[in-house]
Amino acid sequence: MMGLGRLLAATACVAQLASAFAPLSVRNLRLSSESDLALEPEGDFTIQESTDPTLLYPARTIKVPVDHFHNDTKYEPHTNDTFDLRYWFDATYYKKGGPVIVIAAGETSGVGRLPFLQKGIAYQLAKATGGVGVILEHRYYGKSLPTSDFSTKNLRFLTTDQALADTVYFAKNVKFAGLEHLDLTAPNTPYIAYGGSYAGAFVAFLRKLYPDVYWGAISSSGVTEAIYDYWQYYEAARIYGPKDCVTATQKLTHVVDNIILNKANAKYVQKLKDAFGLGNLTHTDDFANAISYGIAGLQNTNWDPALNDTSYGEYCNNVSSNALLYPETARLKKDVQELLTVGGYGKESKTLTNQFLNYIGYVNVTQVQSCDEADQNACFTSYDSEFYKKDDLKQTWRLWMYQVCDQWGYLQTGSGVPRNQLPLISRAIDLNYTSIACREAFNINKPSDVESINKYGGFNISYPRLAIIDGEKDPWRAATPHAIGLKDRKSTISEPFILIKDGVHHWDENGVFPNETAPNFPPKPIEETQRAEKNFVQAWLEDFKKDKSGSTKP
């Protein structure tokens, strides 16, 4: 079995894209399911000396209700069934009176979050506070399965509200192995929740809706504002990306759009597809999608080289280079110059020709060559009604996609970009295209019910002992309280409001072993943020002690 670290790195690209809900081809959806299943260790493991967290922390389960809300018609027909919700814990640093630090695993197997218990934010906070660190899996993900399949009917219980109720039930009822003699349930024990991305919004709602159970929460890159057409996903790359990369991508995308979206240029569409080596693709929007992934890689960057995905930098280095990086594309020079002219950039042919050829070469290496099917549609299409009918437990791609289609939105389009701005992905990638799976897999033919999420506060969510932590350059920042254009807030101990300089997606969550630290590693913004988190959580716990002793008002 591949080591967890290597496996996480190997599957990061597909998994992140699936989570981000960039429009994925059917093949990539299938691969995302395979990567989810590959994360699960085979067999039962006992604790032993190892750096592999799957060996250090045995999985535990607690029985929770499948349906917490018998008065809500959304969940009809109701059920009294229970299921095993999976969790892992580490009580190494526990001291009497210490808190329980719960990391909400979010939209993935909890196994993927175990490094945070070993050396990330759960470890850091538990050690600093004498607490128990916990990774709590989200219903339907990993092995926390409430139903026998992932049919649309059985996914009715996959909502944020039901999962929040699971998290509350856990805090009120858990008995930690080896600590059964202690009452470590809420509200007698302070529970602090942490989550990143969807899980970041999740714990923000948890703190606001169940303040008597969860004493505090840290929302990192928490997407508290659900947005149906999330064209803003690419704004971070546009604003903070290398300027020559951004400019080249915008212009070349504009060339593509001027050809595929302009009926007057219809006869050049096939020549454009052929130039990219994608001439056998049936649907033009599939073609536009297949050549769009390079600029989407910003989310996968990380301050730790062991977790950092370099594809974003590699793409930018390719598309912005004035030198011809792929000699084999030289034969396409005349075709590319013609396409540039037809696409409205003939006057910039001197600069854009090699950049266009490099773009073609990059797509060939990263996309075209990876397709070993006789029919390119098998690799790159999002149109496959038969695939979308699959709903057995191996089809884990259905899970976050259902949440997206049902409530959260975040369809990442090029069409939504304002007309006075050049997009970084094709305008052919529109709501109709990005919602194919919603219609085909779940028969959802209307926009996501984002109001069912935004009623909890959206951009303006605020609550005592709720920390908002975001990354300056995060593609998801535009869905957080730190979105550009919103009024800044004063950061306090009660309501910390921290924007990590140069940070991307929940960069405060991962950590390194003590013997791996060095001057400026972790980088200063990360070190400062994680130190601040330890400090304000310790202050929150002092408030808990005072509250329980009656020395302060609730």
Coordinates of C-alpha atoms in Angstrom, one line a residue:
M1 CA 0.0 0.0 0.0
M2 CA 1.3 3.5 -0.9
G3 CA 2.4 5.6 2.1
L4 CA -0.3 8.1 3.1
G5 CA 1.9 11.1 2.4
R6 CA 2.7 10.0 -1.1
L7 CA -0.9 9.0 -1.7
L8 CA -2.2 12.4 -0.6
A9 CA 0.3 14.1 -2.9
A10 CA -0.6 11.8 -5.8
T11 CA -4.3 12.4 -5.5
A12 CA -4.2 16.1 -4.5
C13 CA -4.9 17.6 -7.9
V14 CA -8.1 15.6 -8.7
A15 CA -9.3 15.7 -5.1
Q16 CA -8.9 19.5 -4.8
L17 CA -10.6 20.1 -8.2
A18 CA -13.5 17.9 -7.3
S19 CA -13.9 19.7 -3.9
A20 CA -13.6 23.1 -5.6
F21 CA -16.2 22.0 -8.1
A22 CA -14.3 23.1 -11.2
P23 CA -16.3 21.4 -14.0
L24 CA -14.7 18.0 -14.2
S25 CA -14.9 15.5 -17.0
V26 CA -16.6 12.2 -16.3
R27 CA -13.2 10.5 -16.3
N28 CA -11.9 12.9 -13.6
L29 CA -15.0 12.3 -11.5
R30 CA -14.3 8.6 -11.7
L31 CA -10.6 9.3 -10.7
S32 CA -11.7 11.4 -7.7
S33 CA -13.8 8.5 -6.4
E34 CA -10.8 6.1 -6.9
S35 CA -8.5 8.5 -4.9
D36 CA -11.1 8.7 -2.1
L37 CA -11.2 4.9 -1.8
A38 CA -7.4 4.7 -2.0
L39 CA -7.1 6.8 1.1
E40 CA -8.8 4.1 3.2
P41 CA -6.2 1.8 4.9
E42 CA -6.9 -1.9 4.3
G43 CA -7.5 -4.1 7.4
D44 CA -7.3 -3.2 11.1
F45 CA -4.1 -1.6 12.5
T46 CA -2.8 -1.5 16.0
I47 CA -0.9 1.4 17.4
Q48 CA 2.8 1.1 16.8
E49 CA 5.8 3.4 16.5
S50 CA 5.4 5.0 13.1
T51 CA 5.0 8.3 11.3
D52 CA 2.1 7.0 9.3
P53 CA -0.9 8.5 11.1
T54 CA -3.2 5.7 10.0
L55 CA -1.1 3.4 12.2
L56 CA -0.9 5.8 15.1
Y57 CA -4.6 6.6 15.5
P58 CA -7.1 3.8 15.3
A59 CA -10.5 4.7 14.0
R60 CA -13.4 4.8 16.5
T61 CA -17.1 5.1 15.9
I62 CA -20.1 6.5 17.7
K63 CA -23.7 5.7 16.8
V64 CA -25.7 8.8 15.7
P65 CA -29.2 9.3 14.3
V66 CA -29.5 9.3 10.5
D67 CA -32.3 11.8 10.8
H68 CA -32.1 14.5 13.5
F69 CA -35.1 16.5 12.2
H70 CA -38.3 14.6 12.1
N71 CA -40.4 17.8 11.8
D72 CA -38.7 18.9 8.5
T73 CA -40.4 17.7 5.4
K74 CA -37.2 17.8 3.4
Y75 CA -36.2 14.5 5.0
E76 CA -39.4 12.6 4.4
P77 CA -39.7 9.7 4.6
H78 CA -38.1 10.0 8.0
T79 CA -36.2 7.2 9.7
N80 CA -35.2 6.2 13.2
D81 CA -32.1 4.4 12.0
T82 CA -28.6 5.2 13.3
F83 CA -25.2 4.9 11.7
D84 CA -21.6 4.7 12.8
L85 CA -19.9 8.1 12.6
R86 CA -16.1 7.7 12.5
Y87 CA -13.6 9.7 14.5
W88 CA -10.0 9.5 15.7
F89 CA -8.5 11.1 18.8
D90 CA -5.2 11.7 20.5
A91 CA -5.2 12.2 24.3
T92 CA -1.4 12.4 24.6
Y93 CA -1.4 15.9 26.0
Y94 CA -4.7 15.7 28.0
K95 CA -4.7 17.3 31.5
K96 CA -7.6 17.5 33.8
G97 CA -9.9 20.2 32.8
G98 CA -8.5 20.5 29.3
P99 CA -10.7 21.0 26.2
V100 CA -11.6 18.8 23.3
I101 CA -10.4 20.2 20.0
V102 CA -12.6 18.9 17.2
I103 CA -11.3 19.2 13.6
A104 CA -14.3 18.9 11.3
A105 CA -13.1 16.8 8.4
G106 CA -15.4 18.3 5.8
E107 CA -16.0 16.9 2.4
T108 CA -13.5 14.1 2.3
S109 CA -12.5 11.0 4.2
G110 CA -11.3 11.8 7.7
V111 CA -8.2 9.8 7.0
G112 CA -6.9 12.7 4.9
R113 CA -7.1 14.9 8.0
L114 CA -5.0 12.7 10.3
P115 CA -1.8 14.6 9.7
F116 CA -3.4 17.6 11.4
L117 CA -3.8 15.4 14.5
Q118 CA -0.2 14.4 14.3
K119 CA 1.6 17.7 13.6
G120 CA -1.0 20.2 12.4
I121 CA -3.5 22.5 14.1
A122 CA -5.2 19.8 16.3
Y123 CA -1.8 18.7 17.6
Q124 CA -0.7 22.3 18.3
L125 CA -3.9 23.4 20.1
A126 CA -4.2 20.1 22.1
K127 CA -0.6 20.5 23.3
A128 CA -0.9 24.1 24.1
T129 CA -4.1 23.6 26.1
G130 CA -3.8 20.2 27.7
G131 CA -6.6 19.0 25.5
V132 CA -7.8 16.0 23.5
G133 CA -7.4 16.3 19.7
V134 CA -10.1 14.8 17.5
I135 CA -10.7 14.3 13.8
L136 CA -14.5 14.0 13.2
E137 CA -15.6 12.6 9.9
H138 CA -18.6 14.2 8.0
R139 CA -21.6 12.0 7.4
Y140 CA -21.5 10.1 4.0
Y141 CA -17.7 10.6 3.6
G142 CA -15.0 8.1 4.2
K143 CA -16.7 5.2 6.1
S144 CA -19.4 7.2 7.9
L145 CA -22.2 5.9 5.8
P146 CA -25.8 6.4 6.8
T147 CA -27.3 4.7 3.8
S148 CA -26.8 1.6 1.6
D149 CA -26.1 3.6 -1.5
F150 CA -25.7 7.2 -2.8
S151 CA -29.0 7.3 -4.7
T152 CA -30.6 10.8 -4.9
K153 CA -33.3 9.5 -2.5
N154 CA -30.8 8.4 0.0
L155 CA -28.7 11.5 -0.2
R156 CA -31.6 13.6 1.2
F157 CA -29.9 13.2 4.6
L158 CA -26.7 14.8 3.2
T159 CA -27.2 18.3 4.4
T160 CA -25.1 20.7 6.4
D161 CA -27.8 20.9 9.1
Q162 CA -27.9 17.1 9.6
A163 CA -24.1 17.0 9.8
L164 CA -24.0 19.9 12.3
A165 CA -26.4 17.9 14.5
D166 CA -24.1 14.9 14.2
T167 CA -21.2 17.1 15.5
V168 CA -23.4 18.3 18.4
Y169 CA -24.5 14.7 19.2
F170 CA -20.8 13.7 19.3
A171 CA -19.9 16.3 21.8
K172 CA -22.8 15.4 24.1
N173 CA -22.3 11.7 24.0
V174 CA -18.7 10.6 23.2
K175 CA -16.8 8.3 25.5
F176 CA -13.1 8.3 24.7
A177 CA -11.4 4.9 25.0
G178 CA -9.1 4.9 28.1
L179 CA -10.8 8.0 29.5
E180 CA -14.3 6.5 30.1
H181 CA -14.0 7.4 33.8
L182 CA -14.0 11.1 32.8
D183 CA -16.9 13.2 31.7
L184 CA -15.5 14.8 28.6
T185 CA -18.8 15.7 27.1
A186 CA -20.2 19.2 26.4
P187 CA -21.2 21.5 28.0
N188 CA -19.2 20.3 31.1
T189 CA -16.0 20.2 29.0
P190 CA -15.1 23.1 26.6
Y191 CA -15.3 22.0 23.0
I192 CA -13.4 24.0 20.4
A193 CA -14.1 23.3 16.7
Y194 CA -11.8 24.0 13.8
G195 CA -12.5 23.6 10.1
G196 CA -11.0 24.7 6.8
S197 CA -12.9 25.6 3.6
Y198 CA -16.4 24.0 3.6
A199 CA -15.6 22.7 7.1
G200 CA -14.6 26.3 8.0
A201 CA -18.0 27.6 7.2
F202 CA -19.4 24.5 8.9
V203 CA -17.8 25.2 12.3
A204 CA -18.8 28.9 12.0
F205 CA -22.4 27.8 11.8
L206 CA -21.8 25.3 14.5
R207 CA -20.7 28.0 16.9
K208 CA -23.6 30.3 16.1
L209 CA -26.3 27.7 16.1
Y210 CA -25.1 25.6 19.1
P211 CA -23.2 28.0 21.4
D212 CA -24.1 26.0 24.5
V213 CA -22.3 23.0 23.1
Y214 CA -19.3 24.4 21.3
W215 CA -17.5 27.0 23.4
G216 CA -15.5 28.4 20.5
A217 CA -14.6 27.8 16.8
I218 CA -11.9 28.7 14.3
S219 CA -13.2 29.1 10.7
S220 CA -10.2 28.9 8.4
S221 CA -10.9 29.9 4.7
G222 CA -14.5 29.3 5.8
V223 CA -16.8 29.9 2.8
T224 CA -19.7 31.3 4.8
E225 CA -21.3 32.9 1.8
A226 CA -22.8 30.3 -0.6
I227 CA -22.7 31.6 -4.2
Y228 CA -24.4 29.9 -7.1
D229 CA -22.3 31.4 -10.0
Y230 CA -18.9 31.6 -8.4
W231 CA -17.0 33.1 -11.3
Q232 CA -14.9 34.9 -8.6
Y233 CA -12.9 31.7 -8.0
Y234 CA -10.4 32.9 -10.6
E235 CA -10.1 36.5 -9.2
A236 CA -7.3 35.5 -6.8
A237 CA -5.2 34.3 -9.7
R238 CA -6.1 37.4 -11.7
I239 CA -5.2 39.8 -8.9
Y240 CA -2.2 38.1 -7.3
G241 CA -0.9 35.8 -10.1
P242 CA 2.3 36.7 -12.1
K243 CA 1.2 39.5 -14.3
D244 CA 2.7 38.1 -17.5
C245 CA 0.9 34.8 -16.9
V246 CA -2.4 36.5 -16.2
T247 CA -2.1 38.7 -19.3
A248 CA -1.1 35.8 -21.6
T249 CA -3.9 33.6 -20.2
Q250 CA -6.5 36.4 -20.7
K251 CA -5.5 37.1 -24.3
L252 CA -5.2 33.5 -25.3
T253 CA -8.6 32.7 -23.7
H254 CA -10.0 35.6 -25.6
V255 CA -8.7 34.2 -28.8
V256 CA -10.3 30.9 -28.1
D257 CA -13.6 32.5 -27.2
N258 CA -13.6 34.8 -30.3
I259 CA -13.4 31.6 -32.4
I260 CA -15.7 29.1 -30.6
L261 CA -18.4 31.6 -29.6
N262 CA -18.5 33.6 -32.8
K263 CA -20.6 31.9 -35.4
A264 CA -18.7 33.9 -38.1
N265 CA -15.6 31.9 -37.2
A266 CA -17.2 28.5 -37.0
K267 CA -15.0 27.0 -39.7
Y268 CA -12.0 27.7 -37.6
V269 CA -13.2 25.8 -34.5
Q270 CA -12.0 22.4 -35.8
K271 CA -8.6 23.9 -36.7
L272 CA -8.4 25.3 -33.1
K273 CA -9.2 21.9 -31.6
D274 CA -6.7 20.1 -33.9
A275 CA -4.0 22.5 -32.9
F276 CA -4.4 21.5 -29.2
G277 CA -4.6 17.8 -30.2
L278 CA -8.2 17.6 -29.2
G279 CA -9.7 17.4 -32.6
N280 CA -11.9 14.4 -31.8
L281 CA -13.8 16.1 -29.0
T282 CA -17.5 16.4 -29.9
H283 CA -18.6 19.2 -27.6
T284 CA -16.9 22.6 -27.8
D285 CA -17.5 23.4 -24.2
D286 CA -15.7 20.1 -23.3
F287 CA -12.8 21.4 -25.3
A288 CA -12.8 24.7 -23.5
N289 CA -12.9 22.9 -20.2
A290 CA -10.1 20.6 -21.1
I291 CA -7.7 23.4 -21.8
S292 CA -8.6 25.4 -18.6
Y293 CA -7.1 23.6 -15.7
G294 CA -3.6 25.2 -15.6
I295 CA -4.7 28.5 -14.1
A296 CA -6.9 26.7 -11.6
G297 CA -3.9 25.3 -9.7
L298 CA -3.4 28.3 -7.3
Q299 CA -5.6 26.6 -4.6
N300 CA -3.3 23.6 -4.4
T301 CA -0.2 25.6 -3.5
N302 CA 1.1 25.4 0.1
W303 CA 3.9 26.8 2.2
D304 CA 5.2 23.3 3.0
P305 CA 7.1 21.9 0.0
A306 CA 5.9 18.4 0.9
L307 CA 2.3 19.5 0.3
N308 CA 2.8 22.1 -2.4
D309 CA 1.5 21.4 -5.9
T310 CA 3.8 23.1 -8.4
S311 CA 1.5 22.8 -11.4
Y312 CA 0.3 26.4 -11.1
G313 CA 3.8 27.8 -11.3
E314 CA 4.7 25.4 -14.1
Y315 CA 1.6 26.5 -16.1
C316 CA 2.5 30.1 -15.7
N317 CA 6.1 29.6 -16.6
N318 CA 5.0 27.9 -19.8
V319 CA 2.3 30.2 -21.0
S320 CA 4.2 33.4 -20.3
S321 CA 7.5 32.4 -21.9
N322 CA 8.5 34.1 -25.1
A323 CA 10.9 31.2 -25.9
L324 CA 9.5 28.1 -27.7
L325 CA 9.5 25.5 -24.9
Y326 CA 8.0 22.6 -27.0
P327 CA 10.0 22.3 -30.2
E328 CA 7.5 19.7 -31.5
T329 CA 4.9 22.5 -31.7
A330 CA 6.9 24.5 -34.2
R331 CA 5.1 22.8 -37.1
L332 CA 1.9 24.6 -35.9
K333 CA 3.4 28.1 -36.2
K334 CA 1.5 29.1 -39.3
D335 CA -1.8 27.6 -38.0
V336 CA -1.4 29.5 -34.7
Q337 CA -0.7 32.8 -36.4
E338 CA -3.8 32.3 -38.4
L339 CA -5.8 31.5 -35.3
L340 CA -4.5 34.6 -33.6
T341 CA -5.6 36.7 -36.5
V342 CA -9.0 35.2 -36.7
G343 CA -9.3 35.6 -32.9
G344 CA -8.5 39.3 -33.0
Y345 CA -4.9 39.3 -31.9
G346 CA -3.1 39.3 -35.2
K347 CA -1.3 42.5 -34.4
E348 CA 0.2 40.9 -31.3
S349 CA 1.3 37.7 -33.2
K350 CA 5.0 38.4 -32.6
T351 CA 4.5 38.1 -28.8
L352 CA 1.7 35.7 -28.6
T353 CA 2.7 33.0 -31.2
N354 CA 5.3 31.3 -28.9
Q355 CA 3.0 31.7 -25.9
F356 CA 0.2 30.1 -27.8
L357 CA 2.5 27.3 -28.9
N358 CA 3.7 26.8 -25.3
Y359 CA 0.0 26.7 -24.1
I360 CA -0.7 24.0 -26.7
G361 CA 2.4 22.1 -25.6
Y362 CA 1.4 22.3 -21.9
V363 CA -2.1 21.1 -22.6
N364 CA -0.7 18.2 -24.7
V365 CA 1.6 17.1 -21.9
T366 CA -0.8 17.5 -19.0
Q367 CA -4.1 16.5 -20.7
V368 CA -3.9 15.0 -24.2
Q369 CA -1.1 12.5 -23.4
S370 CA -2.9 11.3 -20.3
C371 CA -5.8 10.0 -22.5
D372 CA -5.2 6.4 -23.5
E373 CA -8.8 6.0 -24.9
A374 CA -9.5 5.6 -28.6
D375 CA -12.2 8.2 -28.3
Q376 CA -11.2 11.5 -26.7
N377 CA -14.7 12.0 -25.4
A378 CA -14.1 9.1 -23.0
C379 CA -11.4 11.3 -21.3
F380 CA -12.7 14.8 -21.6
T381 CA -16.5 14.9 -21.9
S382 CA -18.9 15.9 -19.1
Y383 CA -21.8 14.5 -21.1
D384 CA -22.4 10.9 -20.1
S385 CA -25.9 10.1 -18.9
E386 CA -25.1 6.4 -18.2
F387 CA -22.3 7.4 -15.9
Y388 CA -24.4 9.8 -13.9
K389 CA -26.9 7.0 -13.2
K390 CA -24.3 5.1 -11.1
D391 CA -25.1 5.5 -7.4
D392 CA -23.4 2.7 -5.5
L393 CA -21.1 3.4 -2.6
K394 CA -18.0 3.6 -4.9
Q395 CA -19.4 6.7 -6.5
T396 CA -18.0 9.1 -3.9
W397 CA -18.0 11.9 -6.6
R398 CA -21.7 12.2 -6.0
L399 CA -21.3 13.5 -2.4
W400 CA -19.9 17.0 -2.6
M401 CA -21.5 17.4 -6.0
Y402 CA -24.9 16.8 -4.4
Q403 CA -24.2 19.3 -1.7
V404 CA -23.1 21.8 -4.4
C405 CA -26.2 21.2 -6.5
D406 CA -28.6 21.1 -3.6
Q407 CA -27.4 24.0 -1.3
W408 CA -24.0 25.4 -1.8
G409 CA -23.5 26.4 -5.5
Y410 CA -19.9 27.5 -6.3
L411 CA -20.2 26.6 -10.0
Q412 CA -17.1 28.1 -11.4
T413 CA -17.8 29.8 -14.8
G414 CA -16.1 32.0 -17.3
S415 CA -19.4 33.3 -18.5
G416 CA -20.1 35.1 -15.2
V417 CA -17.0 37.3 -15.5
P418 CA -18.1 41.0 -16.1
R419 CA -18.1 41.9 -19.8
N420 CA -15.6 44.7 -19.2
Q421 CA -13.1 42.1 -17.9
L422 CA -11.2 39.4 -19.8
P423 CA -11.8 36.0 -18.1
L424 CA -9.1 33.4 -17.3
I425 CA -11.2 30.5 -18.5
S426 CA -13.6 30.4 -21.5
R427 CA -17.0 32.0 -21.4
A428 CA -18.2 28.7 -23.0
I429 CA -17.8 27.3 -19.4
D430 CA -21.2 28.6 -18.3
L431 CA -23.9 27.7 -15.8
N432 CA -25.6 25.3 -18.3
Y433 CA -22.3 23.4 -18.7
T434 CA -21.2 23.4 -15.0
S435 CA -24.6 22.2 -13.9
I436 CA -24.8 19.1 -16.2
A437 CA -24.2 16.7 -13.3
C438 CA -26.9 18.5 -11.2
R439 CA -29.4 17.6 -13.9
E440 CA -28.1 14.3 -15.0
A441 CA -27.1 12.8 -11.6
F442 CA -29.7 14.2 -9.3
N443 CA -32.5 15.7 -11.5
I444 CA -31.9 19.1 -9.9
N445 CA -32.9 21.6 -12.6
K446 CA -32.9 24.8 -10.6
P447 CA -30.2 26.9 -8.9
S448 CA -28.8 25.7 -5.6
D449 CA -30.7 26.8 -2.5
V450 CA -27.9 29.1 -1.3
E451 CA -30.3 30.9 1.0
S452 CA -30.6 27.8 3.1
I453 CA -26.9 28.4 3.9
N454 CA -26.7 32.2 3.8
K455 CA -29.4 32.6 6.4
Y456 CA -26.7 31.8 9.0
G457 CA -24.8 35.0 8.3
G458 CA -23.0 34.7 5.0
F459 CA -20.4 37.4 4.6
N460 CA -21.5 39.1 7.8
I461 CA -21.3 36.1 10.2
S462 CA -20.1 37.1 13.6
Y463 CA -20.3 35.6 17.0
P464 CA -18.3 35.7 20.3
R465 CA -15.4 33.2 20.3
L466 CA -15.6 32.7 16.6
A467 CA -12.3 33.3 14.8
I468 CA -12.2 34.1 11.1
I469 CA -8.9 33.2 9.5
D470 CA -8.4 33.6 5.7
G471 CA -5.6 33.6 3.1
E472 CA -4.8 36.8 1.2
K473 CA -4.4 35.0 -2.1
D474 CA -7.0 32.2 -1.6
P475 CA -9.4 31.6 -4.6
W476 CA -12.1 31.1 -2.0
R477 CA -11.5 34.4 -0.2
A478 CA -14.3 35.9 -2.3
A479 CA -16.8 33.7 -0.4
T480 CA -15.5 34.6 3.1
P481 CA -15.9 37.5 5.4
H482 CA -12.5 38.7 4.1
A483 CA -13.8 39.1 0.6
I484 CA -12.3 42.1 -1.2
G485 CA -14.7 45.1 -0.9
L486 CA -16.2 44.1 2.4
K487 CA -15.7 46.4 5.4
D488 CA -12.6 45.3 7.5
R489 CA -13.2 44.3 11.0
K490 CA -11.1 44.9 14.1
S491 CA -9.5 41.7 15.4
T492 CA -10.1 41.0 19.0
I493 CA -9.5 38.1 21.4
S494 CA -13.2 37.3 21.4
E495 CA -13.6 37.6 17.6
P496 CA -10.2 37.2 15.9
F497 CA -10.2 38.4 12.3
I498 CA -6.9 37.5 10.6
L499 CA -5.8 37.6 7.0
I500 CA -2.7 35.6 6.4
K501 CA -0.3 37.5 4.2
D502 CA 0.4 35.6 1.0
G503 CA -1.7 32.8 2.3
V504 CA -3.9 30.6 0.2
H505 CA -6.3 27.9 1.3
H506 CA -6.5 27.2 5.1
W507 CA -2.7 27.4 5.3
D508 CA -2.8 27.5 9.1
E509 CA -4.2 23.9 9.3
N510 CA -1.1 21.9 8.4
G511 CA 2.2 21.9 10.4
V512 CA 5.6 20.2 10.5
F513 CA 7.4 18.1 13.1
P514 CA 9.5 20.1 15.6
N515 CA 12.7 18.7 14.1
E516 CA 11.7 20.0 10.7
T517 CA 11.4 23.6 11.7
A518 CA 14.1 26.1 10.6
P519 CA 14.5 29.9 10.4
N520 CA 11.6 31.2 8.4
F521 CA 10.1 27.7 8.2
P522 CA 7.2 27.6 8.7
P523 CA 7.0 31.1 7.2
K524 CA 6.5 34.0 9.5
P525 CA 2.8 34.6 8.6
I526 CA 2.0 31.0 9.3
E527 CA 4.0 30.9 12.6
E528 CA 2.3 34.2 13.8
T529 CA -1.2 33.0 12.9
Q530 CA -0.8 29.6 14.6
R531 CA 0.7 31.3 17.7
A532 CA -2.2 33.7 17.8
E533 CA -4.6 30.8 17.5
K534 CA -3.0 29.1 20.5
N535 CA -3.2 32.4 22.5
F536 CA -6.8 33.3 21.8
V537 CA -8.0 29.7 22.4
Q538 CA -6.2 29.7 25.8
A539 CA -8.0 33.0 26.6
W540 CA -11.3 31.4 25.6
L541 CA -10.6 28.6 28.0
E542 CA -9.9 31.0 30.8
D543 CA -13.3 32.5 30.1
F544 CA -14.8 29.0 30.3
K545 CA -13.3 28.5 33.8
K546 CA -14.6 31.9 34.9
D547 CA -18.0 31.1 33.5
K548 CA -18.3 27.8 35.2
S549 CA -17.2 29.3 38.5
G550 CA -19.8 32.0 38.2
S551 CA -17.3 34.8 38.3
T552 CA -18.5 36.2 35.0
K553 CA -21.9 36.6 33.3
P554 CA -22.7 34.1 30.5

